[in-house]
mmCIF file of C-alpha atoms in Angstrom:
data_model
loop_
_atom_site.group_PDB
_atom_site.id
_atom_site.type_symbol
_atom_site.label_atom_id
_atom_site.label_comp_id
_atom_site.label_asym_id
_atom_site.label_seq_id
_atom_site.Cartn_x
_atom_site.Cartn_y
_atom_site.Cartn_z
ATOM 1 C CA MET A 1 -2.405 -63.412 -115.721
ATOM 2 C CA ASN A 2 -2.057 -59.765 -116.763
ATOM 3 C CA ALA A 3 -1.865 -56.493 -114.798
ATOM 4 C CA ASP A 4 -5.641 -56.283 -114.561
ATOM 5 C CA THR A 5 -6.154 -59.584 -112.847
ATOM 6 C CA GLY A 6 -4.550 -61.170 -109.850
ATOM 7 C CA PRO A 7 -5.034 -64.487 -108.122
ATOM 8 C CA GLY A 8 -8.621 -65.675 -108.194
ATOM 9 C CA ASN A 9 -9.496 -63.283 -111.061
ATOM 10 C CA PHE A 10 -9.731 -60.341 -108.651
ATOM 11 C CA ASN A 11 -9.507 -57.077 -110.538
ATOM 12 C CA TYR A 12 -6.723 -55.112 -108.792
ATOM 13 C CA ALA A 13 -6.909 -52.352 -111.396
ATOM 14 C CA ARG A 14 -10.342 -51.398 -110.075
ATOM 15 C CA GLN A 15 -8.862 -50.450 -106.692
ATOM 16 C CA CYS A 16 -5.713 -48.800 -108.050
ATOM 17 C CA ALA A 17 -5.912 -45.017 -108.494
ATOM 18 C CA ALA A 18 -3.678 -45.278 -111.586
ATOM 19 C CA HIS A 19 -5.804 -48.216 -112.873
ATOM 20 C CA CYS A 20 -2.669 -50.223 -113.571
ATOM 21 C CA GLY A 21 -2.924 -52.860 -110.871
ATOM 22 C CA VAL A 22 0.769 -52.564 -110.075
ATOM 23 C CA HIS A 23 0.675 -49.714 -107.552
ATOM 24 C CA CYS A 24 -2.328 -51.032 -105.673
ATOM 25 C CA LEU A 25 -1.334 -51.825 -102.108
ATOM 26 C CA THR A 26 -4.376 -52.732 -100.110
ATOM 27 C CA ARG A 27 -4.257 -53.324 -96.388
ATOM 28 C CA ARG A 28 -4.621 -57.072 -96.985
ATOM 29 C CA ARG A 29 -1.719 -57.173 -99.486
ATOM 30 C CA PHE A 30 0.463 -55.138 -97.100
ATOM 31 C CA LEU A 31 -0.254 -57.451 -94.147
ATOM 32 C CA ASN A 32 0.329 -60.569 -96.259
ATOM 33 C CA THR A 33 3.643 -59.224 -97.534
ATOM 34 C CA ALA A 34 4.766 -58.143 -94.044
ATOM 35 C CA ALA A 35 3.888 -61.568 -92.614
ATOM 36 C CA VAL A 36 5.829 -63.383 -95.334
ATOM 37 C CA LEU A 37 8.888 -61.164 -94.840
ATOM 38 C CA ALA A 38 8.832 -61.624 -91.059
ATOM 39 C CA ALA A 39 8.405 -65.379 -91.363
ATOM 40 C CA SER A 40 11.193 -65.701 -93.929
ATOM 41 C CA SER A 41 13.608 -63.751 -91.726
ATOM 42 C CA THR A 42 12.784 -65.914 -88.712
ATOM 43 C CA LEU A 43 12.997 -69.084 -90.793
ATOM 44 C CA GLU A 44 16.379 -68.067 -92.209
ATOM 45 C CA ARG A 45 17.809 -67.536 -88.708
ATOM 46 C CA ALA A 46 16.323 -70.833 -87.492
ATOM 47 C CA LEU A 47 17.696 -72.860 -90.410
ATOM 48 C CA THR A 48 21.141 -71.303 -90.648
ATOM 49 C CA GLY A 49 21.626 -70.577 -86.953
ATOM 50 C CA ALA A 50 22.746 -67.105 -87.957
ATOM 51 C CA GLU A 51 23.391 -64.706 -85.149
ATOM 52 C CA TYR A 52 23.567 -61.035 -85.908
ATOM 53 C CA ARG A 53 26.419 -59.096 -84.351
ATOM 54 C CA ARG A 54 26.154 -55.512 -83.258
ATOM 55 C CA ALA A 55 28.005 -53.191 -85.611
ATOM 56 C CA THR A 56 31.150 -51.684 -84.166
ATOM 57 C CA GLY A 57 32.461 -48.312 -85.186
ATOM 58 C CA SER A 58 35.902 -47.344 -86.351
ATOM 59 C CA GLY A 59 37.666 -44.079 -86.979
ATOM 60 C CA PRO A 60 37.543 -40.827 -85.017
ATOM 61 C CA ALA A 61 33.748 -40.738 -84.759
ATOM 62 C CA SER A 62 33.698 -44.096 -82.956
ATOM 63 C CA ARG A 63 35.413 -42.512 -79.931
ATOM 64 C CA TYR A 64 32.938 -39.629 -79.685
ATOM 65 C CA ARG A 65 30.399 -39.813 -76.848
ATOM 66 C CA PRO A 66 27.297 -37.745 -77.633
ATOM 67 C CA LEU A 67 25.919 -35.414 -74.976
ATOM 68 C CA ILE A 68 22.223 -35.738 -74.234
ATOM 69 C CA LYS A 69 20.594 -33.138 -71.993
ATOM 70 C CA ALA A 70 17.396 -34.315 -70.362
ATOM 71 C CA ALA A 71 14.874 -32.960 -67.891
ATOM 72 C CA PHE A 72 11.553 -33.973 -66.457
ATOM 73 C CA VAL A 73 8.703 -31.554 -67.125
ATOM 74 C CA ARG A 74 5.654 -31.586 -64.886
ATOM 75 C CA ARG A 75 3.335 -29.414 -62.869
ATOM 76 C CA LYS A 76 3.833 -28.699 -59.174
ATOM 77 C CA GLY A 77 1.786 -30.501 -56.586
ATOM 78 C CA ASP A 78 0.184 -33.905 -56.562
ATOM 79 C CA TYR A 79 0.009 -35.741 -59.830
ATOM 80 C CA GLY A 80 -2.842 -38.039 -60.750
ATOM 81 C CA MET A 81 -6.556 -38.251 -61.248
ATOM 82 C CA LEU A 82 -8.689 -36.197 -58.925
ATOM 83 C CA TRP A 83 -11.493 -38.688 -59.141
ATOM 84 C CA PRO A 84 -11.618 -41.421 -57.840
ATOM 85 C CA GLY A 85 -8.578 -40.120 -56.000
ATOM 86 C CA ALA A 86 -5.642 -42.001 -57.508
ATOM 87 C CA ILE A 87 -2.566 -39.883 -56.762
ATOM 88 C CA TRP A 88 0.797 -41.104 -58.084
ATOM 89 C CA ASP A 89 4.037 -40.908 -56.166
ATOM 90 C CA GLY A 90 5.862 -38.526 -58.486
ATOM 91 C CA GLU A 91 9.182 -38.688 -56.636
ATOM 92 C CA ALA A 92 9.340 -42.487 -56.745
ATOM 93 C CA THR A 93 8.452 -42.494 -60.428
ATOM 94 C CA ARG A 94 11.073 -39.822 -61.208
ATOM 95 C CA GLU A 95 13.723 -41.847 -59.355
ATOM 96 C CA LYS A 96 12.743 -44.992 -61.253
ATOM 97 C CA PHE A 97 12.964 -43.226 -64.624
ATOM 98 C CA THR A 98 16.267 -41.612 -63.604
ATOM 99 C CA ARG A 99 17.750 -45.055 -62.904
ATOM 100 C CA GLN A 100 16.464 -46.377 -66.250
ATOM 101 C CA LEU A 101 17.803 -43.380 -68.187
ATOM 102 C CA THR A 102 21.201 -43.589 -66.482
ATOM 103 C CA ARG A 103 21.485 -47.332 -67.108
ATOM 104 C CA THR A 104 20.486 -46.968 -70.770
ATOM 105 C CA ALA A 105 22.905 -44.068 -71.306
ATOM 106 C CA GLY A 106 25.697 -46.269 -69.947
ATOM 107 C CA GLN A 107 24.744 -49.144 -72.255
ATOM 108 C CA LEU A 108 24.698 -46.828 -75.280
ATOM 109 C CA ASN A 109 27.917 -45.015 -74.295
ATOM 110 C CA VAL A 110 26.142 -41.658 -74.141
ATOM 111 C CA ARG A 111 26.892 -38.792 -71.732
ATOM 112 C CA LEU A 112 23.617 -37.975 -69.995
ATOM 113 C CA ASP A 113 23.169 -34.583 -68.350
ATOM 114 C CA LEU A 114 19.904 -34.985 -66.451
ATOM 115 C CA ARG A 115 18.581 -31.910 -64.666
ATOM 116 C CA ALA A 116 18.270 -32.614 -60.940
ATOM 117 C CA GLN A 117 14.880 -30.925 -60.475
ATOM 118 C CA PRO A 118 11.889 -31.104 -62.827
ATOM 119 C CA ILE A 119 10.977 -28.100 -64.935
ATOM 120 C CA PHE A 120 7.767 -26.558 -63.599
ATOM 121 C CA ALA A 121 7.368 -23.318 -65.595
ATOM 122 C CA ALA A 122 7.877 -22.012 -69.121
ATOM 123 C CA GLU A 123 10.591 -19.624 -67.916
ATOM 124 C CA GLU A 124 12.560 -22.526 -66.449
ATOM 125 C CA ALA A 125 12.179 -24.393 -69.741
ATOM 126 C CA ASP A 126 13.476 -21.409 -71.727
ATOM 127 C CA ALA A 127 16.518 -21.142 -69.455
ATOM 128 C CA TRP A 128 17.166 -24.896 -69.742
ATOM 129 C CA VAL A 129 16.960 -24.804 -73.556
ATOM 130 C CA ALA A 130 19.346 -21.820 -73.655
ATOM 131 C CA ASP A 131 21.776 -23.756 -71.450
ATOM 132 C CA ALA A 132 21.516 -26.792 -73.745
ATOM 133 C CA LYS A 133 22.255 -24.644 -76.800
ATOM 134 C CA GLN A 134 25.262 -23.097 -75.070
ATOM 135 C CA ALA A 135 26.577 -26.558 -74.117
ATOM 136 C CA GLU A 136 26.124 -27.668 -77.759
ATOM 137 C CA ALA A 137 24.282 -30.800 -76.720
ATOM 138 C CA ASP A 138 23.796 -33.477 -79.355
ATOM 139 C CA GLY A 139 20.233 -34.148 -78.265
ATOM 140 C CA LEU A 140 17.520 -33.083 -75.859
#
C-alpha cells in the first residue's frame, strides 16, 4: 500500500488538496479516529481500574483565589414569548442561576462578586465594566 491508496484501494490522494494522501482528513476518517480513541481510553480504564485524580496545585499561585465579577443582563418587564403567551418567571430563574453560580464558585474555590440587580441599560453596563476594571477582576 502506498500513499495513493488506502484500504480497499480507495484513492485518498484524489480528495487531498496536496494530492499526497497523507493530509487528507475526511469526516469519516475523523469520526473513525475519534471513536477508536474514545473506546481505547474507556477500555484502558476498565481493564486497569485506573482512577484519575484531580491535579492539586503547589506554590504561591495555589493559594490565590481568582475574582470573578458577574451580572445578569436582561430587558425590563416580562420576559418570554408574546405569542402564544408563555411568560417566564424571571425572578425565580435568576434566583436559581444565582444558587448554581454560588455553589460552583465554592466548588472551584473562586471569589464570585455577583451584582445584586440585573443590568438593564448600556449605561449601567459601562459603569459595571469600569467597576470591574478598577477592582482588577480576573474574569467577567
